[in-house]
PDB file of C-alpha atoms in Angstrom:
ATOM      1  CA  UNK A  24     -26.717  -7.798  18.507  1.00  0.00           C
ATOM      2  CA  UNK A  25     -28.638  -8.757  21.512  1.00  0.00           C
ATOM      3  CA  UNK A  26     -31.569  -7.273  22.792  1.00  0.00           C
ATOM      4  CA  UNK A  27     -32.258  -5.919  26.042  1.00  0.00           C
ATOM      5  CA  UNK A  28     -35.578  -7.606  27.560  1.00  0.00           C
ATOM      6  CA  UNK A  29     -37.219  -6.761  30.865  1.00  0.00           C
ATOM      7  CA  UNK A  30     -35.725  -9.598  32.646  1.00  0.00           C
ATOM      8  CA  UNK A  31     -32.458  -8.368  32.032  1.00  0.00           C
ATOM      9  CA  UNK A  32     -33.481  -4.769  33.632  1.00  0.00           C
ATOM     10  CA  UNK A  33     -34.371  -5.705  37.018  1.00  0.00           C
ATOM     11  CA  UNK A  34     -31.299  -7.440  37.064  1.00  0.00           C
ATOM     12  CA  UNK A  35     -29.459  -4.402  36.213  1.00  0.00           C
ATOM     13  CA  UNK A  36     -31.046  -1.981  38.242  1.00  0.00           C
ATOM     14  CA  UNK A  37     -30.473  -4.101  41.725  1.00  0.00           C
ATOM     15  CA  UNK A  38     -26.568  -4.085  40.357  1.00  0.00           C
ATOM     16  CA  UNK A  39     -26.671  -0.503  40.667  1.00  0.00           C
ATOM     17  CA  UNK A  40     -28.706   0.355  43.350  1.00  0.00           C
ATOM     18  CA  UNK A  41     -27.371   3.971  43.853  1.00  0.00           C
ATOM     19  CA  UNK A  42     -27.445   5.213  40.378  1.00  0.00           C
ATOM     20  CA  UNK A  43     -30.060   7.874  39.143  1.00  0.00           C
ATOM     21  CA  UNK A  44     -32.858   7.285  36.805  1.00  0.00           C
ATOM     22  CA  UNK A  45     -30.770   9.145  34.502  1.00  0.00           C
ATOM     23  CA  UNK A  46     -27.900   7.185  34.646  1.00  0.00           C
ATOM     24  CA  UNK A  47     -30.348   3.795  34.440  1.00  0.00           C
ATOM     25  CA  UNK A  48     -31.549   5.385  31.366  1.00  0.00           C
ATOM     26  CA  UNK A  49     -27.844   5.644  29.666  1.00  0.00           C
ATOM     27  CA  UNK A  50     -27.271   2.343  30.900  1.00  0.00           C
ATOM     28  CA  UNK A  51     -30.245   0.876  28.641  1.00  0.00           C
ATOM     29  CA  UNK A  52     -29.243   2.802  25.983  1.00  0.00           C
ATOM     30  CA  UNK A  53     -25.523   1.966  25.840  1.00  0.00           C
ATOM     31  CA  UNK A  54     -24.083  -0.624  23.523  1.00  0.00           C
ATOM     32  CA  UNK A  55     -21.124  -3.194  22.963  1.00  0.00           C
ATOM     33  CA  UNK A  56     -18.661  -1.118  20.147  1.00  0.00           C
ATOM     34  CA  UNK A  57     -15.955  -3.028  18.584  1.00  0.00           C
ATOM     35  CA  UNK A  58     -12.843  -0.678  18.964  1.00  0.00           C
ATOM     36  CA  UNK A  59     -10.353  -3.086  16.393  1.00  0.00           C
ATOM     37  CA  UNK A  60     -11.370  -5.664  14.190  1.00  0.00           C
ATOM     38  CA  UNK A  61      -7.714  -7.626  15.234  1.00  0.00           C
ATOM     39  CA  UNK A  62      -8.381 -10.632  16.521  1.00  0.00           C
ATOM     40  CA  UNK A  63      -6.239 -11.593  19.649  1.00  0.00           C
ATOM     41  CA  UNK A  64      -4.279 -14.936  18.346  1.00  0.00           C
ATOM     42  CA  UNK A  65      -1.107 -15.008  20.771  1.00  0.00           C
ATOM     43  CA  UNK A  66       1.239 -13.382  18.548  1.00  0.00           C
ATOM     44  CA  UNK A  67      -0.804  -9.636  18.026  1.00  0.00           C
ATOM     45  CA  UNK A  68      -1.573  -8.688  22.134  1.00  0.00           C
ATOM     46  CA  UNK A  69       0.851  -5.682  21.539  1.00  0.00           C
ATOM     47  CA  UNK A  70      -0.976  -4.489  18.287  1.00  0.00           C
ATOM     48  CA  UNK A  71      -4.365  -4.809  19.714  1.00  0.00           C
ATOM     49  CA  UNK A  72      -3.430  -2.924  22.937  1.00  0.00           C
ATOM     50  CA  UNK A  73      -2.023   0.026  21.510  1.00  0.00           C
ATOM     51  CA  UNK A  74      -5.311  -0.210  18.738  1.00  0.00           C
ATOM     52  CA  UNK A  75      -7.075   0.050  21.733  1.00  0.00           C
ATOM     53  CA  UNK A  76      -5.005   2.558  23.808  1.00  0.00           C
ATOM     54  CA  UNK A  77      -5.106   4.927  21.132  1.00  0.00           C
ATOM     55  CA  UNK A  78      -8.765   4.833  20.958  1.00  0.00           C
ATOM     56  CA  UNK A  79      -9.374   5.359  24.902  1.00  0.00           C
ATOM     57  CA  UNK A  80      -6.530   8.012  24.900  1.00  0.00           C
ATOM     58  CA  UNK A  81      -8.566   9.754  21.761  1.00  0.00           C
ATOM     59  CA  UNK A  82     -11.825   9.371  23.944  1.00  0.00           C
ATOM     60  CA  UNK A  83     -10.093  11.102  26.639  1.00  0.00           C
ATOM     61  CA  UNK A  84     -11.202   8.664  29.033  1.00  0.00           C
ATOM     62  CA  UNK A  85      -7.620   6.830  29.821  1.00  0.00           C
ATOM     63  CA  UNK A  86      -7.372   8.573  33.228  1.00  0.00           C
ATOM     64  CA  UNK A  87      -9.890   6.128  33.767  1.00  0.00           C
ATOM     65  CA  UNK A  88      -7.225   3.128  32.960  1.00  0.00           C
ATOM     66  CA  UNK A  89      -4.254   5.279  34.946  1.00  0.00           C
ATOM     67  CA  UNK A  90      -6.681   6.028  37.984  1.00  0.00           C
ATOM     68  CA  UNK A  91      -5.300   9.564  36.992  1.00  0.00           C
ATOM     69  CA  UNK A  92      -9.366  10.353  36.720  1.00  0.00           C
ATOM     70  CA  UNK A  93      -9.661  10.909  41.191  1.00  0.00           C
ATOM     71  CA  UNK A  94     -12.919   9.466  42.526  1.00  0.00           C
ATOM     72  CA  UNK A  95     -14.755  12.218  43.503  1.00  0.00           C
ATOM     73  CA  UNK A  96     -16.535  11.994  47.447  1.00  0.00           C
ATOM     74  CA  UNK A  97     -19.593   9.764  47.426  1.00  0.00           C
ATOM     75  CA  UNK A  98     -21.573  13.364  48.450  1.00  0.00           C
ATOM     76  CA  UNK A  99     -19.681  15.300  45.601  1.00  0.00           C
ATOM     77  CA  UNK A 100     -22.569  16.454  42.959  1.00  0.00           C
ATOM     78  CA  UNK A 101     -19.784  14.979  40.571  1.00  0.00           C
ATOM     79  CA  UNK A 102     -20.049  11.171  41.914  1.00  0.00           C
ATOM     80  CA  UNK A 103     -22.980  10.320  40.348  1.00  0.00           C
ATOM     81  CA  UNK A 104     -20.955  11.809  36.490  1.00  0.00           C
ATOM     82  CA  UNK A 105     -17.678  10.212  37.204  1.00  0.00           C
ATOM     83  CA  UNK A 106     -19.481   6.816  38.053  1.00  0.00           C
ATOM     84  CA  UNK A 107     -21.086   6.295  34.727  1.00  0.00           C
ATOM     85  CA  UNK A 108     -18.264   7.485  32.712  1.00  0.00           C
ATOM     86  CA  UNK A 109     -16.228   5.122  34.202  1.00  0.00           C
ATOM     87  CA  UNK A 110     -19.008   2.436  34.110  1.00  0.00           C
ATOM     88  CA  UNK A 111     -19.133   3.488  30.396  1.00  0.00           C
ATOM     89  CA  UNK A 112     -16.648   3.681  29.406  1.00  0.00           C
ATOM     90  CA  UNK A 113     -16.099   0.326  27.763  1.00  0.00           C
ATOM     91  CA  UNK A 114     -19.447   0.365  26.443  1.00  0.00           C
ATOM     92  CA  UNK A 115     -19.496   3.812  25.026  1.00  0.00           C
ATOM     93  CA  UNK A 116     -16.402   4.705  23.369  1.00  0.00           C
ATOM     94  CA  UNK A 117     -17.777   6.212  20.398  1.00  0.00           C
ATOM     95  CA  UNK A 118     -17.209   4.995  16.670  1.00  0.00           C
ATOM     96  CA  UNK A 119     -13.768   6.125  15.104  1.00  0.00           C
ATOM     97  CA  UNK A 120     -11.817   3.020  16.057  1.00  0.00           C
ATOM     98  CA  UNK A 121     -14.097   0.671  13.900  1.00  0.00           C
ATOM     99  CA  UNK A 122     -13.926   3.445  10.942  1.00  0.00           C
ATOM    100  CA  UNK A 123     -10.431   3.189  10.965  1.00  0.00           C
ATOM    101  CA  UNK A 124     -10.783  -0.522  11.027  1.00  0.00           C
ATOM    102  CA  UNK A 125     -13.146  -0.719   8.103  1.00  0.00           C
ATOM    103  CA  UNK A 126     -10.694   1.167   6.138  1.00  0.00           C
ATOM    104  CA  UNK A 127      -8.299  -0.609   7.003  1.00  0.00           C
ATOM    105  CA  UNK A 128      -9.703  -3.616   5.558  1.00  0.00           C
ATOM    106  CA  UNK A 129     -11.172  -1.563   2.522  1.00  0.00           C
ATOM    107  CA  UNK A 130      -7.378  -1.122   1.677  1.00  0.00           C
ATOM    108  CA  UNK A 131      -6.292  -4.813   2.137  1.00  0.00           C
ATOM    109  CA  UNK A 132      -8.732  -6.416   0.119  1.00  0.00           C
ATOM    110  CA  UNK A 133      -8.057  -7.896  -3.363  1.00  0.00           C
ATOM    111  CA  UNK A 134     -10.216 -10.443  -5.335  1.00  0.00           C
ATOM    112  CA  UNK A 135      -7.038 -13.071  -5.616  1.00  0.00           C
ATOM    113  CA  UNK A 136      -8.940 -16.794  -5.395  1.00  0.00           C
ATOM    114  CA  UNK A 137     -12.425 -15.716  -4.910  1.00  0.00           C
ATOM    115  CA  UNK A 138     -15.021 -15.522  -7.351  1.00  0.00           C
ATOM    116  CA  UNK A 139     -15.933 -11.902  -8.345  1.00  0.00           C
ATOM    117  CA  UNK A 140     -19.316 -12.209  -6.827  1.00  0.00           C
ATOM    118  CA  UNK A 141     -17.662 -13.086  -3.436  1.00  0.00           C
ATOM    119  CA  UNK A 142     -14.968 -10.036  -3.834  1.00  0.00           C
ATOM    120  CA  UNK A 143     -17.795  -7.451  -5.066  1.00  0.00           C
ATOM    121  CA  UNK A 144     -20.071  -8.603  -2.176  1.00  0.00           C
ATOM    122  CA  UNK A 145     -17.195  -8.633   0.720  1.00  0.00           C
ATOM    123  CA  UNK A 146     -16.637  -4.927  -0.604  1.00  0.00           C
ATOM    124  CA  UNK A 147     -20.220  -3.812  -0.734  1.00  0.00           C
ATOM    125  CA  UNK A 148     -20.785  -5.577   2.934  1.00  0.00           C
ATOM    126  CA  UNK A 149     -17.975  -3.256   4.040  1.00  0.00           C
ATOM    127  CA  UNK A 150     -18.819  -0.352   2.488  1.00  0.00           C
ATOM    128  CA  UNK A 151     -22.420  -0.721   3.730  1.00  0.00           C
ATOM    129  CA  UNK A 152     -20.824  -0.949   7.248  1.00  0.00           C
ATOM    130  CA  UNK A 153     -19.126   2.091   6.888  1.00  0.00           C
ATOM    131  CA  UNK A 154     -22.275   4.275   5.879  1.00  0.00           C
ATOM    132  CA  UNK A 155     -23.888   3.204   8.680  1.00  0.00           C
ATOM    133  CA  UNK A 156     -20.792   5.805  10.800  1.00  0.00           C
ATOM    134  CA  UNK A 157     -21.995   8.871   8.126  1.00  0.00           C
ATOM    135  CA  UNK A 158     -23.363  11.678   9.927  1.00  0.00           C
ATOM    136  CA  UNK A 159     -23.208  14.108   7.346  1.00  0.00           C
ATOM    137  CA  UNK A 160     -25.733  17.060   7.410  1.00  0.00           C
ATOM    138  CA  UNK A 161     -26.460  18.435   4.033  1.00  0.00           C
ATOM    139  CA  UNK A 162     -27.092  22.692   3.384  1.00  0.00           C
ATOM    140  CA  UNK A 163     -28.507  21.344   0.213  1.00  0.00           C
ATOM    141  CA  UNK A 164     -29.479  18.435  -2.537  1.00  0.00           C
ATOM    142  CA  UNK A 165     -26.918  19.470  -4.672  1.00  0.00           C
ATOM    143  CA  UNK A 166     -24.470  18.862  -2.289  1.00  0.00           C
ATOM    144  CA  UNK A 167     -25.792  15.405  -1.026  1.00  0.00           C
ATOM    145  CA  UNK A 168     -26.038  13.943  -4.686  1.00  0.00           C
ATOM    146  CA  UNK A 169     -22.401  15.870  -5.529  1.00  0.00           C
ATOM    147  CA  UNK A 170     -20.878  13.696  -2.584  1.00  0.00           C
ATOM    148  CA  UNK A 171     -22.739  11.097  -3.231  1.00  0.00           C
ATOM    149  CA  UNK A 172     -21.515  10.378  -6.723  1.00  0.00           C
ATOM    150  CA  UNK A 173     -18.140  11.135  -5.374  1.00  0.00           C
ATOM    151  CA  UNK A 174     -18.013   8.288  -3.469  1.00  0.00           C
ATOM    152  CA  UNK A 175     -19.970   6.009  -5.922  1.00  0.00           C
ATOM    153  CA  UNK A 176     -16.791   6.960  -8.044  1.00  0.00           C
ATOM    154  CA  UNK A 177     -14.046   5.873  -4.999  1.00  0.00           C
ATOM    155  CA  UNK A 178     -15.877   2.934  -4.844  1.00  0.00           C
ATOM    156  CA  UNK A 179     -15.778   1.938  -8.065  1.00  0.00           C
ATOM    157  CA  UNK A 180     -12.027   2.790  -8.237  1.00  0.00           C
ATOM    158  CA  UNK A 181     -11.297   0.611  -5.376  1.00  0.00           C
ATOM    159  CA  UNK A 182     -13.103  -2.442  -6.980  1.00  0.00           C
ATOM    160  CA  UNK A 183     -11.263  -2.067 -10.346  1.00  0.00           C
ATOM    161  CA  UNK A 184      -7.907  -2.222  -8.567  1.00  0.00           C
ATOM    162  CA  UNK A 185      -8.474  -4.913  -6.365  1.00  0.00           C
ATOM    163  CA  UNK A 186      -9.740  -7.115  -9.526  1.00  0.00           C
ATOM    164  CA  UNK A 187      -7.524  -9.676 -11.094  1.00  0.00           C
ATOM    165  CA  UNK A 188      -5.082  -8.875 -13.789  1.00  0.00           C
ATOM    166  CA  UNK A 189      -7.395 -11.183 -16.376  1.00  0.00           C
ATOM    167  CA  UNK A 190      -9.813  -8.152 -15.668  1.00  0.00           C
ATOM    168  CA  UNK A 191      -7.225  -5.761 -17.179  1.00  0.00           C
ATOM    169  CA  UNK A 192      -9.353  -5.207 -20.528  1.00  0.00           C
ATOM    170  CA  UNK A 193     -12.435  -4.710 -19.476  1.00  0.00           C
ATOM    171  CA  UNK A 194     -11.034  -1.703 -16.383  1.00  0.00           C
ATOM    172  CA  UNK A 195      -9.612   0.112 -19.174  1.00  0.00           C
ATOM    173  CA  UNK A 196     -13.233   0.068 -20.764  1.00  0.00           C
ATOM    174  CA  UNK A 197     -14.797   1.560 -17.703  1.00  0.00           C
ATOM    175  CA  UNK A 198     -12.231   3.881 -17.144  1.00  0.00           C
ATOM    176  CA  UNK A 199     -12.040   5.282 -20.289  1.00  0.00           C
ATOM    177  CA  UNK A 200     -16.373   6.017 -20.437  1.00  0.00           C
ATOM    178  CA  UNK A 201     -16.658   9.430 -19.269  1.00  0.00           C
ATOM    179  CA  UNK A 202     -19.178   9.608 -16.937  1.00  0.00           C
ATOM    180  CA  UNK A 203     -18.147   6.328 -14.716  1.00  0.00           C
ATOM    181  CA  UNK A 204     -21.543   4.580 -14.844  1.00  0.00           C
ATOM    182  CA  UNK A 205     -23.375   3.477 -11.497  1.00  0.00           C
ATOM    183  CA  UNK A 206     -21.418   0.736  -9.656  1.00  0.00           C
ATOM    184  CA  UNK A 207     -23.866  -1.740 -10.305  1.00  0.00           C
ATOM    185  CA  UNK A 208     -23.018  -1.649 -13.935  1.00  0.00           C
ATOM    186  CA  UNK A 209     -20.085  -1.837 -13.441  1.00  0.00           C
ATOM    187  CA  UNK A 210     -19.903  -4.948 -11.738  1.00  0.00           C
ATOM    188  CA  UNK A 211     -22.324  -6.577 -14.223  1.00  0.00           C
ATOM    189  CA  UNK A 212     -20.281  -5.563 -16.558  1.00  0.00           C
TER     190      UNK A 212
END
């Protein structure tokens, strides 16, 4: 991710002359969000425009793309709103595309010719990723730790099935321990 030094401001802020310190402010603040992981290759530009669509439209912001979304008068109190979101709106579209994106690769992945290291760390990279969307505010401790564990458990789930079939013995060994243990023994196991 690149950061934003104070050479880059000035730069910036003379692109914009007209906007309000407020607006500078959201500016600084905004970042790049990766709305699909599908790579553009030639053969997918239908795919990753309707990936993308559907994200915008889910934003509410595709009047922006239609020029349904009127420009408001330069002197309209509403100018100075409509002009960032539509400056924005590529940069701040929010989070639920790349969730569905990270699940989306959750459910593809397999161990097939990689090591188990490599499959148990390209899971744990992903998973990591998706944590970093959680939001979740807890009444209580109890029912932090009780969802906690409950995804501990998915997790582990999802890395027994995507193991190889020479694996078979040792899943049904795991599976059959009530409690599942941590995921870290499980993999070391």
């Amino acid at each position: 991710m690149s950061e934003v030094t104070s050479e880059t401001t000035p730069t910036l802020a003379a692109a914009i002359p007209e906007k309000t310190s407020e607006t500078l402010q959201n500016y600084s603040n905004s970042h790049s969000v990766q709305i699909t992981t599908i790579r553009l290759n030639g053969d997918n530009f239908l795919c990753r425009s309707q990936s993308v669509l559907m994200y915008i439209r889910g934003q509410g912001k595709i009047g922006y793309i239609t020029c349904d979304k009127k420009v408001p008068a330069n002197d309209d109190l509403l100018y100075a709103t409509w002009d960032a979101e539509n400056s924005t709106m590529y940069s701040d579209l929010g989070n639920q595309s790349q969730v569905f994106e990270l699940t989306l690769m959750l459910g593809e992945i397999h161990q097939e010719d990689d090591y188990l290291t490599k499959y148990f760390n390209s899971l744990k990279r992903l998973w990591q990723d998706l944590d970093l969307f959680n939001t979740y505010e807890w009444k209580s401790v109890d029912d932090c730790n009780y969802h906690k564990k409950i995804v501990e458990d998915s997790r582990i789930y999802k890395f027994l099935t995507g193991l190889n079939v020479e694996f078979a013995e040792v899943r049904g060994r795991i599976i059959g321990r009530p409690p599942l243990p941590p995921i870290g023994e499980v993999f070391a196991e």
